[in-house]
Amino acid sequence: MKTFKAKGVEIVDSLYKDNGKKKWNLMEKLLLGLTPQQYIAQALRNPFNWLLAVIFAIGIPIILGRFIFGLGWVTHSSCDYPWGMFLGFGLFAMVPLSSSGFQLGTTCEVFGRHDFEPIERLGLLNGLLGYLFAVIYLLVDLGQPWRLPYPMVVSFGPAAVLFLVAWHVATYLSVQVAEVSVAFFEWIGFPMGKRGVRKITLGLTVAGIILSTLHQGALGALFTYAPGKVHPLWYSASFQWLHFFVSSLPGGLCMVIAVSTIARKTMAWRCGEEFKDNLDKLTIALAKGASMGLATYLTIKLIAMAHDNKWEYLATGWGQWYMFEIFFGVILPLGLFAYAIRNEKVGIIRFSAFLTVFGVVLNRVNTAMITFNWKLAEREIPHWREAVISVTIFAIYIVVYRFILYRLPILYLWKTADETVEATEGARVPKKAILEEEPVPVGTYRTREERIIPAASFSSLEKN
Amino acid sequence: MKRRDFLKGCMICGAASSLGISKKAWGSGSFEGYPEGMGVLVDLTRCIGCRSCEAACNKEQQLPEPKVPFDDQSVFEEKRRPTEAAYTVVNRYEQSGGPVYRKVQCNHCNEPACLTSCFVNAYTKTKEGAVVYNSKVCVGCRNCMIACPFNVPGYSYSSATNPVIKKCIFCYDTRLKYGKPPACVEICPQEVLTFGHRNDLIKIGHERIRETPDKYVDHIYGEKEVGGTGWLYLSSVPFDKVGFDNTLGNEPIISNVKEFLGTVPMVLSIWPALFTGFHLLSTRQKGHGDDHGHDAHSKSEQEGAKK
Ligand code: SF4
Ligand code: SF4
Ligand code: SF4
């Protein structure tokens, strides 16, 4: 991409091209303003895409196989370990890492901290995609995914925590779609939709806070159904939901730091000036929030320990594993954050953000899988197909994430009409695309509901 | 943003979100079990491990032919658990006084964890005391398998198109409904299994313990465990020696969850007011802070477009 930009190829960042004379059509927007040849060339040049291609080549057939041959084919179909990697990693770890949406929404919209705005949309998008893929993991894991709407329409089990999770994740997902749609409306050129959403932003944000508090906690509360199965060190009847909720706070913030770090490195061409200039400052600010969350988390972990008097378990093998998790996932990042914030060492902050993300994931995987059924003699090692599917879905997650970041104004600002840009040389219009030679007058918005075609998500762009 | 707009948005979302939980409260009420509920008293001291009950269950519930025939004792080398293909299994535990056999199946709890954890309410505790389930609505989240403290429900993983939960249903459809004892009870040659009203069975159990106190551990497993179970056990050896979990406590599983469920209405009612307050406080001095970042551009974009 950098090479194209240097050559003066115009990259889509507003509704109009050629000094505001012509409007980009959808195909051009999807191709970022490159010609199809240029696009494919840059996609092939990126070694990461080759890696993805290999993952998909193996993973997609296995995902299809899961639906043809059933769960028994991809998992060990164990009755003692009904939840494997799809939920242990996919659902329980993705959701806390997606709490960034509601946190940044709250900071900007409720507390009026508009200085966080350059990163707000990244936080929202991170939330949306995290939830979306948590649901996709869930769909793969459910025995009969086509019955997913049942708890909403067919049969209600309101005493179940999972019922609450299902309702909240579904509602919250729509809230997040609405929040992120602002960027989509800008990109597609539908200001009316955007204005509509802006009007209810605060309402959406507050709804997001409520829903997030409840379902982040609810995921923890799910384990209070299994008091004898989750290891006591990872279990606490009174504090389980608080543990999950509080640890999701630094989890989400650190995920944003982690993603912004990667985005800044691999797609600098797409990052707007505002984003680039403020990133370091914002990273420090996010880290402050994250360390507050971590400190609270550590405190309530200790309170829960003392409350249920579980110190004796620390002396066992499980205890060592527990201390490993707490040390590398909580205490170490906490210390590093404190040091790095004082000395403004952004690099260290980024490193410990990755560490925190690792800590949160490890905690969820520990609770749901590794220490689950600790009383049983046999531990279950996931089937290799299960692992392949988990990796593949995560790869799809990365591809979709990148696809959106490349296009929608998340990292950059959508340019206004009066800002001029250099003309494109020979940006050709693909045959099928709709020709729009003149600037279209306001009012004739096409509601082009063309969804992103899956094929397009494979062809991805080059790291610069 | 105008305050009226904000309230509107808030209400739309609030309505949507509360829809999910408003019905919550009644679901978490405590349930005492039906007084007329039936049960089975299992006397481990009498069981000889003949596995006839397994065979009878297999036939009654029309389960697939097992790999190892029912008269083969080699299955005892391993500890088995109920699965989709066997709703009941008998395990052997070598003890100093000779082997002790234990039949495992659903215990038909008074306050079933499986029932309360199911988000489509597939399970029902019938007035006869059976815990049955409706496989037509089972989505396959397998939360009930996580929740069941006795590791009972199995799942038909092998089916691609219609996998569902499978477990002992107390022969509800074919027998219990008509007041008849279940197949496994009827076939047992040793009268290990006594079918009757749960209340009577508890009396019988205590009587047996009183009559021959040397023979039994002074405890009926299931009388109080996790809120009481329909199937009850007597044993000559400590229960934890023969595969029972002694650490479950007497509280039904749902009690653990209530603490969280209790916070739900609180969050729902306090959060909106709290955060609206925060918003008004933090934006008052700054005026309407909408013209920043992305918004600034969108505004000039609209104006630019109008020109
Ligand atoms: S039929 Fe009776 S004696 Fe035979 S294994 Fe079953 S419970 Fe034991
Ligand atoms: S034993 Fe397990 S499956 Fe049976 S009723 Fe109790 S909780 Fe449900
Ligand atoms: S009660 Fe019926 S379903 Fe349950 S184990 Fe006995 S025979 Fe099988």
GROMACS .gro file of N, CA, C and O in nm, chain A residues 68 70-72 77-80 82-83 109-112 114 117 121 141 143-144 146-147 155-161 163-164 168 194-195 198 202 207 209 211 213 221-222 224-225 227 229 235 238 241 375 412-413 416 442, chain B residues 1 6 13 17 20-21 24 27 81 116-121 135-136 138-143 145-148 151 155 157 160-163 245 247 253 256-257 259-260 271 275 279 282 286 289 292 294-295 297-298 300 302 305:
model
  436
   68ILE      N    1  -2.145  -3.144   0.865
   68ILE     CA    2  -2.191  -3.263   0.794
   68ILE      C    3  -2.185  -3.386   0.883
   68ILE      O    4  -2.279  -3.464   0.891
   70GLY      N    5  -2.119  -3.382   1.223
   70GLY     CA    6  -2.159  -3.361   1.362
   70GLY      C    7  -2.042  -3.329   1.453
   70GLY      O    8  -1.926  -3.339   1.416
   71LEU      N    9  -2.078  -3.291   1.574
   71LEU     CA   10  -1.977  -3.250   1.672
   71LEU      C   11  -1.884  -3.364   1.708
   71LEU      O   12  -1.768  -3.343   1.742
   72GLY      N   13  -1.936  -3.486   1.701
   72GLY     CA   14  -1.857  -3.601   1.741
   72GLY      C   15  -1.732  -3.615   1.655
   72GLY      O   16  -1.633  -3.674   1.696
   77SER      N   17  -1.619  -3.554   2.191
   77SER     CA   18  -1.757  -3.584   2.232
   77SER      C   19  -1.762  -3.638   2.374
   77SER      O   20  -1.812  -3.745   2.400
   78SER      N   21  -1.706  -3.559   2.462
   78SER     CA   22  -1.699  -3.605   2.599
   78SER      C   23  -1.818  -3.552   2.678
   78SER      O   24  -1.854  -3.436   2.667
   79CYS      N   25  -1.878  -3.641   2.757
   79CYS     CA   26  -1.989  -3.597   2.840
   79CYS      C   27  -1.939  -3.528   2.966
   79CYS      O   28  -2.010  -3.449   3.027
   80ASP      N   29  -1.816  -3.558   3.005
   80ASP     CA   30  -1.763  -3.494   3.125
   80ASP      C   31  -1.711  -3.355   3.095
   80ASP      O   32  -1.709  -3.270   3.182
   82PRO      N   33  -1.827  -3.111   2.853
   82PRO     CA   34  -1.915  -3.070   2.743
   82PRO      C   35  -1.868  -2.943   2.672
   82PRO      O   36  -1.899  -2.923   2.557
   83TRP      N   37  -1.794  -2.860   2.743
   83TRP     CA   38  -1.748  -2.736   2.680
   83TRP      C   39  -1.600  -2.747   2.649
   83TRP      O   40  -1.518  -2.766   2.737
  109GLU      N   41  -1.888   0.938   2.533
  109GLU     CA   42  -2.024   0.990   2.522
  109GLU      C   43  -2.084   1.028   2.657
  109GLU      O   44  -2.156   1.126   2.668
  110VAL      N   45  -2.057   0.946   2.758
  110VAL     CA   46  -2.118   0.975   2.887
  110VAL      C   47  -2.035   1.074   2.967
  110VAL      O   48  -2.085   1.173   3.020
  111PHE      N   49  -1.905   1.050   2.973
  111PHE     CA   50  -1.821   1.140   3.051
  111PHE      C   51  -1.771   1.259   2.969
  111PHE      O   52  -1.698   1.343   3.019
  112GLY      N   53  -1.808   1.261   2.843
  112GLY     CA   54  -1.771   1.376   2.761
  112GLY      C   55  -1.622   1.392   2.741
  112GLY      O   56  -1.573   1.502   2.720
  114HIS      N   57  -1.389   1.391   2.507
  114HIS     CA   58  -1.376   1.380   2.363
  114HIS      C   59  -1.232   1.364   2.317
  114HIS      O   60  -1.206   1.338   2.200
  117GLU      N   61  -1.160   1.046   2.141
  117GLU     CA   62  -1.233   1.015   2.018
  117GLU      C   63  -1.151   0.949   1.909
  117GLU      O   64  -1.202   0.863   1.839
  121ARG      N   65  -1.371   0.481   1.793
  121ARG     CA   66  -1.429   0.390   1.695
  121ARG      C   67  -1.357   0.256   1.691
  121ARG      O   68  -1.419   0.153   1.670
  141ASP      N   69  -2.030  -2.441   1.817
  141ASP     CA   70  -2.032  -2.534   1.929
  141ASP      C   71  -2.171  -2.589   1.959
  141ASP      O   72  -2.184  -2.702   2.004
  143GLY      N   73  -2.511  -2.772   1.953
  143GLY     CA   74  -2.548  -2.894   1.883
  143GLY      C   75  -2.639  -2.863   1.765
  143GLY      O   76  -2.626  -2.921   1.658
  144GLN      N   77  -2.732  -2.773   1.786
  144GLN     CA   78  -2.827  -2.740   1.680
  144GLN      C   79  -2.832  -2.588   1.664
  144GLN      O   80  -2.926  -2.524   1.710
  146TRP      N   81  -2.915  -2.393   1.445
  146TRP     CA   82  -3.033  -2.330   1.384
  146TRP      C   83  -3.143  -2.307   1.487
  146TRP      O   84  -3.241  -2.243   1.460
  147ARG      N   85  -3.122  -2.363   1.608
  147ARG     CA   86  -3.222  -2.337   1.711
  147ARG      C   87  -3.182  -2.221   1.801
  147ARG      O   88  -3.245  -2.198   1.903
  155SER      N   89  -3.915  -2.095   2.347
  155SER     CA   90  -3.928  -2.150   2.481
  155SER      C   91  -3.834  -2.075   2.574
  155SER      O   92  -3.717  -2.061   2.545
  156PHE      N   93  -3.888  -2.023   2.684
  156PHE     CA   94  -3.806  -1.940   2.771
  156PHE      C   95  -3.762  -2.014   2.896
  156PHE      O   96  -3.842  -2.081   2.960
  157GLY      N   97  -3.638  -1.999   2.928
  157GLY     CA   98  -3.587  -2.056   3.053
  157GLY      C   99  -3.531  -1.945   3.140
  157GLY      O  100  -3.410  -1.934   3.156
  158PRO      N  101  -3.619  -1.862   3.192
  158PRO     CA  102  -3.571  -1.738   3.254
  158PRO      C  103  -3.492  -1.757   3.383
  158PRO      O  104  -3.431  -1.663   3.430
  159ALA      N  105  -3.491  -1.876   3.441
  159ALA     CA  106  -3.411  -1.894   3.561
  159ALA      C  107  -3.265  -1.919   3.525
  159ALA      O  108  -3.180  -1.926   3.610
  160ALA      N  109  -3.238  -1.935   3.397
  160ALA     CA  110  -3.104  -1.972   3.356
  160ALA      C  111  -3.020  -1.849   3.329
  160ALA      O  112  -3.066  -1.754   3.265
  161VAL      N  113  -2.897  -1.853   3.376
  161VAL     CA  114  -2.807  -1.742   3.350
  161VAL      C  115  -2.779  -1.732   3.201
  161VAL      O  116  -2.768  -1.623   3.145
  163PHE      N  117  -2.976  -1.778   2.969
  163PHE     CA  118  -3.088  -1.707   2.907
  163PHE      C  119  -3.059  -1.558   2.905
  163PHE      O  120  -3.077  -1.490   2.804
  164LEU      N  121  -3.009  -1.512   3.018
  164LEU     CA  122  -2.974  -1.371   3.030
  164LEU      C  123  -2.859  -1.338   2.936
  164LEU      O  124  -2.861  -1.237   2.867
  168HIS      N  125  -2.884  -1.074   2.634
  168HIS     CA  126  -2.801  -0.955   2.641
  168HIS      C  127  -2.703  -0.947   2.526
  168HIS      O  128  -2.683  -0.841   2.470
  194LYS      N  129  -2.675   0.829   0.944
  194LYS     CA  130  -2.577   0.867   1.045
  194LYS      C  131  -2.637   0.963   1.147
  194LYS      O  132  -2.619   0.945   1.268
  195ARG      N  133  -2.710   1.062   1.096
  195ARG     CA  134  -2.769   1.157   1.189
  195ARG      C  135  -2.867   1.087   1.282
  195ARG      O  136  -2.872   1.115   1.401
  198ARG      N  137  -2.670   0.914   1.548
  198ARG     CA  138  -2.607   1.008   1.641
  198ARG      C  139  -2.706   1.056   1.747
  198ARG      O  140  -2.670   1.080   1.860
  202LEU      N  141  -2.628   0.844   2.292
  202LEU     CA  142  -2.614   0.837   2.437
  202LEU      C  143  -2.700   0.724   2.492
  202LEU      O  144  -2.658   0.648   2.579
  207ALA      N  145  -2.733   0.196   2.737
  207ALA     CA  146  -2.781   0.057   2.725
  207ALA      C  147  -2.662  -0.037   2.721
  207ALA      O  148  -2.664  -0.144   2.782
  209ILE      N  149  -2.374   0.001   2.863
  209ILE     CA  150  -2.315  -0.017   2.996
  209ILE      C  151  -2.393  -0.121   3.074
  209ILE      O  152  -2.336  -0.212   3.134
  211LEU      N  153  -2.603  -0.358   2.970
  211LEU     CA  154  -2.595  -0.492   2.914
  211LEU      C  155  -2.458  -0.553   2.940
  211LEU      O  156  -2.446  -0.669   2.976
  213THR      N  157  -2.233  -0.479   3.182
  213THR     CA  158  -2.213  -0.515   3.323
  213THR      C  159  -2.277  -0.651   3.348
  213THR      O  160  -2.217  -0.738   3.409
  221ALA      N  161  -2.109  -1.599   3.626
  221ALA     CA  162  -2.214  -1.666   3.705
  221ALA      C  163  -2.250  -1.801   3.647
  221ALA      O  164  -2.297  -1.889   3.718
  222LEU      N  165  -2.227  -1.821   3.517
  222LEU     CA  166  -2.252  -1.951   3.456
  222LEU      C  167  -2.179  -2.062   3.531
  222LEU      O  168  -2.227  -2.174   3.543
  224THR      N  169  -2.115  -2.069   3.844
  224THR     CA  170  -2.165  -2.097   3.978
  224THR      C  171  -2.265  -2.212   3.974
  224THR      O  172  -2.310  -2.260   4.075
  225TYR      N  173  -2.300  -2.258   3.854
  225TYR     CA  174  -2.382  -2.379   3.844
  225TYR      C  175  -2.299  -2.502   3.873
  225TYR      O  176  -2.353  -2.609   3.893
  227PRO      N  177  -2.037  -2.568   4.114
  227PRO     CA  178  -1.947  -2.538   4.225
  227PRO      C  179  -1.849  -2.652   4.252
  227PRO      O  180  -1.736  -2.628   4.295
  229LYS      N  181  -1.722  -2.850   4.030
  229LYS     CA  182  -1.639  -2.887   3.915
  229LYS      C  183  -1.527  -2.787   3.887
  229LYS      O  184  -1.418  -2.825   3.847
  235TYR      N  185  -1.296  -2.043   4.162
  235TYR     CA  186  -1.439  -2.038   4.187
  235TYR      C  187  -1.469  -1.960   4.313
  235TYR      O  188  -1.396  -1.967   4.412
  238SER      N  189  -1.981  -1.606   4.563
  238SER     CA  190  -2.027  -1.468   4.576
  238SER      C  191  -1.954  -1.374   4.482
  238SER      O  192  -2.006  -1.271   4.444
  241TRP      N  193  -1.906  -1.354   3.954
  241TRP     CA  194  -1.950  -1.260   3.849
  241TRP      C  195  -1.869  -1.133   3.855
  241TRP      O  196  -1.835  -1.074   3.752
  375LYS      N  197  -1.165  -3.273   3.994
  375LYS     CA  198  -1.173  -3.394   4.076
  375LYS      C  199  -1.165  -3.520   3.992
  375LYS      O  200  -1.138  -3.627   4.044
  412TYR      N  201  -0.902   0.654   1.050
  412TYR     CA  202  -0.880   0.784   0.989
  412TYR      C  203  -1.011   0.861   0.987
  412TYR      O  204  -1.117   0.806   1.018
  413LEU      N  205  -1.001   0.988   0.949
  413LEU     CA  206  -1.122   1.069   0.943
  413LEU      C  207  -1.172   1.071   0.800
  413LEU      O  208  -1.095   1.082   0.706
  416THR      N  209  -1.387   1.567   0.419
  416THR     CA  210  -1.500   1.647   0.373
  416THR      C  211  -1.485   1.679   0.226
  416THR      O  212  -1.379   1.663   0.169
  442VAL      N  213  -2.710   1.577  -0.352
  442VAL     CA  214  -2.754   1.524  -0.224
  442VAL      C  215  -2.900   1.482  -0.236
  442VAL      O  216  -2.978   1.547  -0.302
  465MET      N  217  -2.650   1.696   2.160
  465MET     CA  218  -2.766   1.608   2.167
  465MET      C  219  -2.870   1.663   2.263
  465MET      O  220  -2.838   1.706   2.373
  470PHE      N  221  -3.208   1.189   2.395
  470PHE     CA  222  -3.136   1.092   2.476
  470PHE      C  223  -3.233   0.999   2.546
  470PHE      O  224  -3.219   0.877   2.544
  477CYS      N  225  -3.377   0.127   2.418
  477CYS     CA  226  -3.283   0.021   2.454
  477CYS      C  227  -3.319  -0.042   2.586
  477CYS      O  228  -3.305  -0.162   2.606
  481SER      N  229  -3.380  -0.429   2.652
  481SER     CA  230  -3.297  -0.510   2.741
  481SER      C  231  -3.376  -0.568   2.857
  481SER      O  232  -3.351  -0.679   2.901
  484GLY      N  233  -3.569  -0.905   2.837
  484GLY     CA  234  -3.501  -1.031   2.862
  484GLY      C  235  -3.502  -1.073   3.006
  484GLY      O  236  -3.498  -1.191   3.036
  485ILE      N  237  -3.508  -0.978   3.097
  485ILE     CA  238  -3.484  -1.017   3.235
  485ILE      C  239  -3.604  -0.995   3.324
  485ILE      O  240  -3.608  -1.045   3.435
  488LYS      N  241  -3.734  -1.277   3.475
  488LYS     CA  242  -3.631  -1.347   3.547
  488LYS      C  243  -3.672  -1.383   3.690
  488LYS      O  244  -3.651  -1.494   3.736
  491GLY      N  245  -3.849  -1.692   3.802
  491GLY     CA  246  -3.781  -1.817   3.772
  491GLY      C  247  -3.684  -1.861   3.881
  491GLY      O  248  -3.656  -1.978   3.896
  545ARG      N  249  -1.973  -4.376   3.303
  545ARG     CA  250  -2.075  -4.279   3.340
  545ARG      C  251  -2.189  -4.291   3.240
  545ARG      O  252  -2.170  -4.345   3.130
  580THR      N  253  -3.270  -2.574   3.607
  580THR     CA  254  -3.255  -2.430   3.626
  580THR      C  255  -3.150  -2.370   3.533
  580THR      O  256  -3.152  -2.252   3.507
  581SER      N  257  -3.059  -2.453   3.483
  581SER     CA  258  -2.955  -2.395   3.398
  581SER      C  259  -2.997  -2.389   3.251
  581SER      O  260  -2.929  -2.328   3.171
  582CYS      N  261  -3.107  -2.451   3.218
  582CYS     CA  262  -3.144  -2.461   3.076
  582CYS      C  263  -3.211  -2.334   3.027
  582CYS      O  264  -3.313  -2.293   3.083
  583PHE      N  265  -3.157  -2.272   2.924
  583PHE     CA  266  -3.211  -2.143   2.882
  583PHE      C  267  -3.331  -2.154   2.788
  583PHE      O  268  -3.389  -2.053   2.752
  584VAL      N  269  -3.367  -2.275   2.750
  584VAL     CA  270  -3.493  -2.288   2.677
  584VAL      C  271  -3.594  -2.368   2.758
  584VAL      O  272  -3.698  -2.407   2.707
  585ASN      N  273  -3.561  -2.389   2.886
  585ASN     CA  274  -3.655  -2.457   2.975
  585ASN      C  275  -3.698  -2.593   2.919
  585ASN      O  276  -3.816  -2.626   2.919
  599SER      N  277  -3.677  -3.279   2.400
  599SER     CA  278  -3.563  -3.270   2.309
  599SER      C  279  -3.597  -3.189   2.184
  599SER      O  280  -3.508  -3.156   2.106
  600LYS      N  281  -3.722  -3.151   2.168
  600LYS     CA  282  -3.759  -3.071   2.051
  600LYS      C  283  -3.708  -2.928   2.062
  600LYS      O  284  -3.696  -2.859   1.961
  602CYS      N  285  -3.428  -2.850   2.266
  602CYS     CA  286  -3.288  -2.849   2.309
  602CYS      C  287  -3.199  -2.788   2.200
  602CYS      O  288  -3.197  -2.834   2.087
  603VAL      N  289  -3.128  -2.681   2.238
  603VAL     CA  290  -3.043  -2.612   2.140
  603VAL      C  291  -2.905  -2.677   2.134
  603VAL      O  292  -2.833  -2.667   2.035
  604GLY      N  293  -2.868  -2.742   2.243
  604GLY     CA  294  -2.738  -2.809   2.245
  604GLY      C  295  -2.627  -2.725   2.304
  604GLY      O  296  -2.512  -2.739   2.265
  605CYS      N  297  -2.661  -2.639   2.401
  605CYS     CA  298  -2.555  -2.561   2.463
  605CYS      C  299  -2.480  -2.644   2.566
  605CYS      O  300  -2.370  -2.611   2.605
  606ARG      N  301  -2.541  -2.752   2.612
  606ARG     CA  302  -2.481  -2.846   2.707
  606ARG      C  303  -2.452  -2.783   2.843
  606ARG      O  304  -2.367  -2.829   2.917
  607ASN      N  305  -2.525  -2.679   2.874
  607ASN     CA  306  -2.510  -2.617   3.004
  607ASN      C  307  -2.559  -2.711   3.115
  607ASN      O  308  -2.505  -2.712   3.225
  609MET      N  309  -2.525  -3.022   3.128
  609MET     CA  310  -2.419  -3.120   3.158
  609MET      C  311  -2.316  -3.057   3.250
  609MET      O  312  -2.258  -3.124   3.336
  610ILE      N  313  -2.291  -2.927   3.229
  610ILE     CA  314  -2.199  -2.855   3.317
  610ILE      C  315  -2.261  -2.848   3.457
  610ILE      O  316  -2.193  -2.867   3.557
  611ALA      N  317  -2.390  -2.821   3.460
  611ALA     CA  318  -2.454  -2.792   3.589
  611ALA      C  319  -2.481  -2.916   3.672
  611ALA      O  320  -2.471  -2.911   3.794
  612CYS      N  321  -2.516  -3.027   3.611
  612CYS     CA  322  -2.556  -3.145   3.688
  612CYS      C  323  -2.443  -3.187   3.782
  612CYS      O  324  -2.334  -3.222   3.738
  615ASN      N  325  -2.298  -3.545   3.714
  615ASN     CA  326  -2.247  -3.578   3.581
  615ASN      C  327  -2.335  -3.678   3.508
  615ASN      O  328  -2.288  -3.779   3.458
  619TYR      N  329  -2.486  -3.659   2.578
  619TYR     CA  330  -2.525  -3.583   2.460
  619TYR      C  331  -2.500  -3.669   2.337
  619TYR      O  332  -2.396  -3.735   2.328
  621TYR      N  333  -2.360  -3.674   2.059
  621TYR     CA  334  -2.262  -3.609   1.972
  621TYR      C  335  -2.258  -3.672   1.833
  621TYR      O  336  -2.222  -3.608   1.736
  624ALA      N  337  -2.545  -3.562   1.353
  624ALA     CA  338  -2.510  -3.432   1.296
  624ALA      C  339  -2.631  -3.342   1.284
  624ALA      O  340  -2.622  -3.221   1.297
  625THR      N  341  -2.746  -3.401   1.259
  625THR     CA  342  -2.862  -3.318   1.230
  625THR      C  343  -2.952  -3.296   1.350
  625THR      O  344  -3.023  -3.197   1.357
  626ASN      N  345  -2.953  -3.390   1.443
  626ASN     CA  346  -3.046  -3.372   1.554
  626ASN      C  347  -2.984  -3.420   1.685
  626ASN      O  348  -3.038  -3.507   1.752
  627PRO      N  349  -2.869  -3.362   1.724
  627PRO     CA  350  -2.811  -3.404   1.851
  627PRO      C  351  -2.890  -3.344   1.968
  627PRO      O  352  -2.929  -3.228   1.962
  709ASP      N  353  -1.994  -3.790   4.554
  709ASP     CA  354  -1.928  -3.665   4.590
  709ASP      C  355  -1.987  -3.619   4.723
  709ASP      O  356  -2.104  -3.584   4.732
  711THR      N  357  -1.890  -3.360   4.889
  711THR     CA  358  -1.863  -3.219   4.915
  711THR      C  359  -1.970  -3.127   4.856
  711THR      O  360  -1.954  -3.007   4.853
  717ILE      N  361  -2.821  -2.633   4.382
  717ILE     CA  362  -2.722  -2.563   4.300
  717ILE      C  363  -2.768  -2.419   4.270
  717ILE      O  364  -2.687  -2.326   4.269
  720ASN      N  365  -2.642  -2.103   4.457
  720ASN     CA  366  -2.515  -2.038   4.424
  720ASN      C  367  -2.535  -1.926   4.325
  720ASN      O  368  -2.460  -1.830   4.321
  721VAL      N  369  -2.634  -1.945   4.240
  721VAL     CA  370  -2.651  -1.853   4.128
  721VAL      C  371  -2.735  -1.733   4.170
  721VAL      O  372  -2.728  -1.627   4.112
  723GLU      N  373  -2.721  -1.529   4.404
  723GLU     CA  374  -2.651  -1.408   4.440
  723GLU      C  375  -2.634  -1.317   4.318
  723GLU      O  376  -2.656  -1.197   4.325
  724PHE      N  377  -2.598  -1.381   4.207
  724PHE     CA  378  -2.584  -1.301   4.085
  724PHE      C  379  -2.720  -1.254   4.033
  724PHE      O  380  -2.738  -1.138   3.999
  735TRP      N  381  -2.826   0.170   3.721
  735TRP     CA  382  -2.729   0.215   3.620
  735TRP      C  383  -2.778   0.331   3.531
  735TRP      O  384  -2.707   0.429   3.518
  739PHE      N  385  -2.564   0.673   3.528
  739PHE     CA  386  -2.479   0.718   3.417
  739PHE      C  387  -2.535   0.841   3.347
  739PHE      O  388  -2.459   0.922   3.294
  743HIS      N  389  -2.332   1.181   3.298
  743HIS     CA  390  -2.323   1.251   3.171
  743HIS      C  391  -2.357   1.398   3.187
  743HIS      O  392  -2.286   1.485   3.140
  746SER      N  393  -2.077   1.579   3.371
  746SER     CA  394  -1.948   1.597   3.305
  746SER      C  395  -1.958   1.676   3.177
  746SER      O  396  -1.858   1.718   3.123
  750LYS      N  397  -1.880   2.190   2.983
  750LYS     CA  398  -1.813   2.195   2.854
  750LYS      C  399  -1.905   2.233   2.740
  750LYS      O  400  -1.864   2.237   2.626
  753GLY      N  401  -2.050   1.893   2.365
  753GLY     CA  402  -1.921   1.855   2.311
  753GLY      C  403  -1.929   1.770   2.187
  753GLY      O  404  -1.850   1.681   2.169
  756HIS      N  405  -1.639   1.745   1.778
  756HIS     CA  406  -1.500   1.702   1.782
  756HIS      C  407  -1.482   1.592   1.680
  756HIS      O  408  -1.577   1.530   1.638
  758HIS      N  409  -1.453   1.296   1.461
  758HIS     CA  410  -1.532   1.246   1.350
  758HIS      C  411  -1.653   1.334   1.324
  758HIS      O  412  -1.694   1.354   1.213
  759ASP      N  413  -1.711   1.386   1.433
  759ASP     CA  414  -1.833   1.462   1.418
  759ASP      C  415  -1.809   1.592   1.346
  759ASP      O  416  -1.888   1.635   1.264
  761HIS      N  417  -1.608   1.658   1.123
  761HIS     CA  418  -1.603   1.637   0.979
  761HIS      C  419  -1.738   1.611   0.920
  761HIS      O  420  -1.771   1.657   0.813
  762SER      N  421  -1.816   1.534   0.992
  762SER     CA  422  -1.945   1.499   0.935
  762SER      C  423  -2.028   1.625   0.916
  762SER      O  424  -2.101   1.639   0.820
  764SER      N  425  -1.923   1.940   0.861
  764SER     CA  426  -1.882   2.020   0.746
  764SER      C  427  -1.907   1.942   0.617
  764SER      O  428  -1.926   2.001   0.512
  766GLN      N  429  -2.171   1.760   0.560
  766GLN     CA  430  -2.309   1.785   0.521
  766GLN      C  431  -2.323   1.925   0.462
  766GLN      O  432  -2.388   1.946   0.360
  769ALA      N  433  -2.180   1.939   0.125
  769ALA     CA  434  -2.262   1.873   0.025
  769ALA      C  435  -2.378   1.961  -0.016
  769ALA      O  436  -2.424   1.955  -0.129
   0.00000   0.00000   0.00000
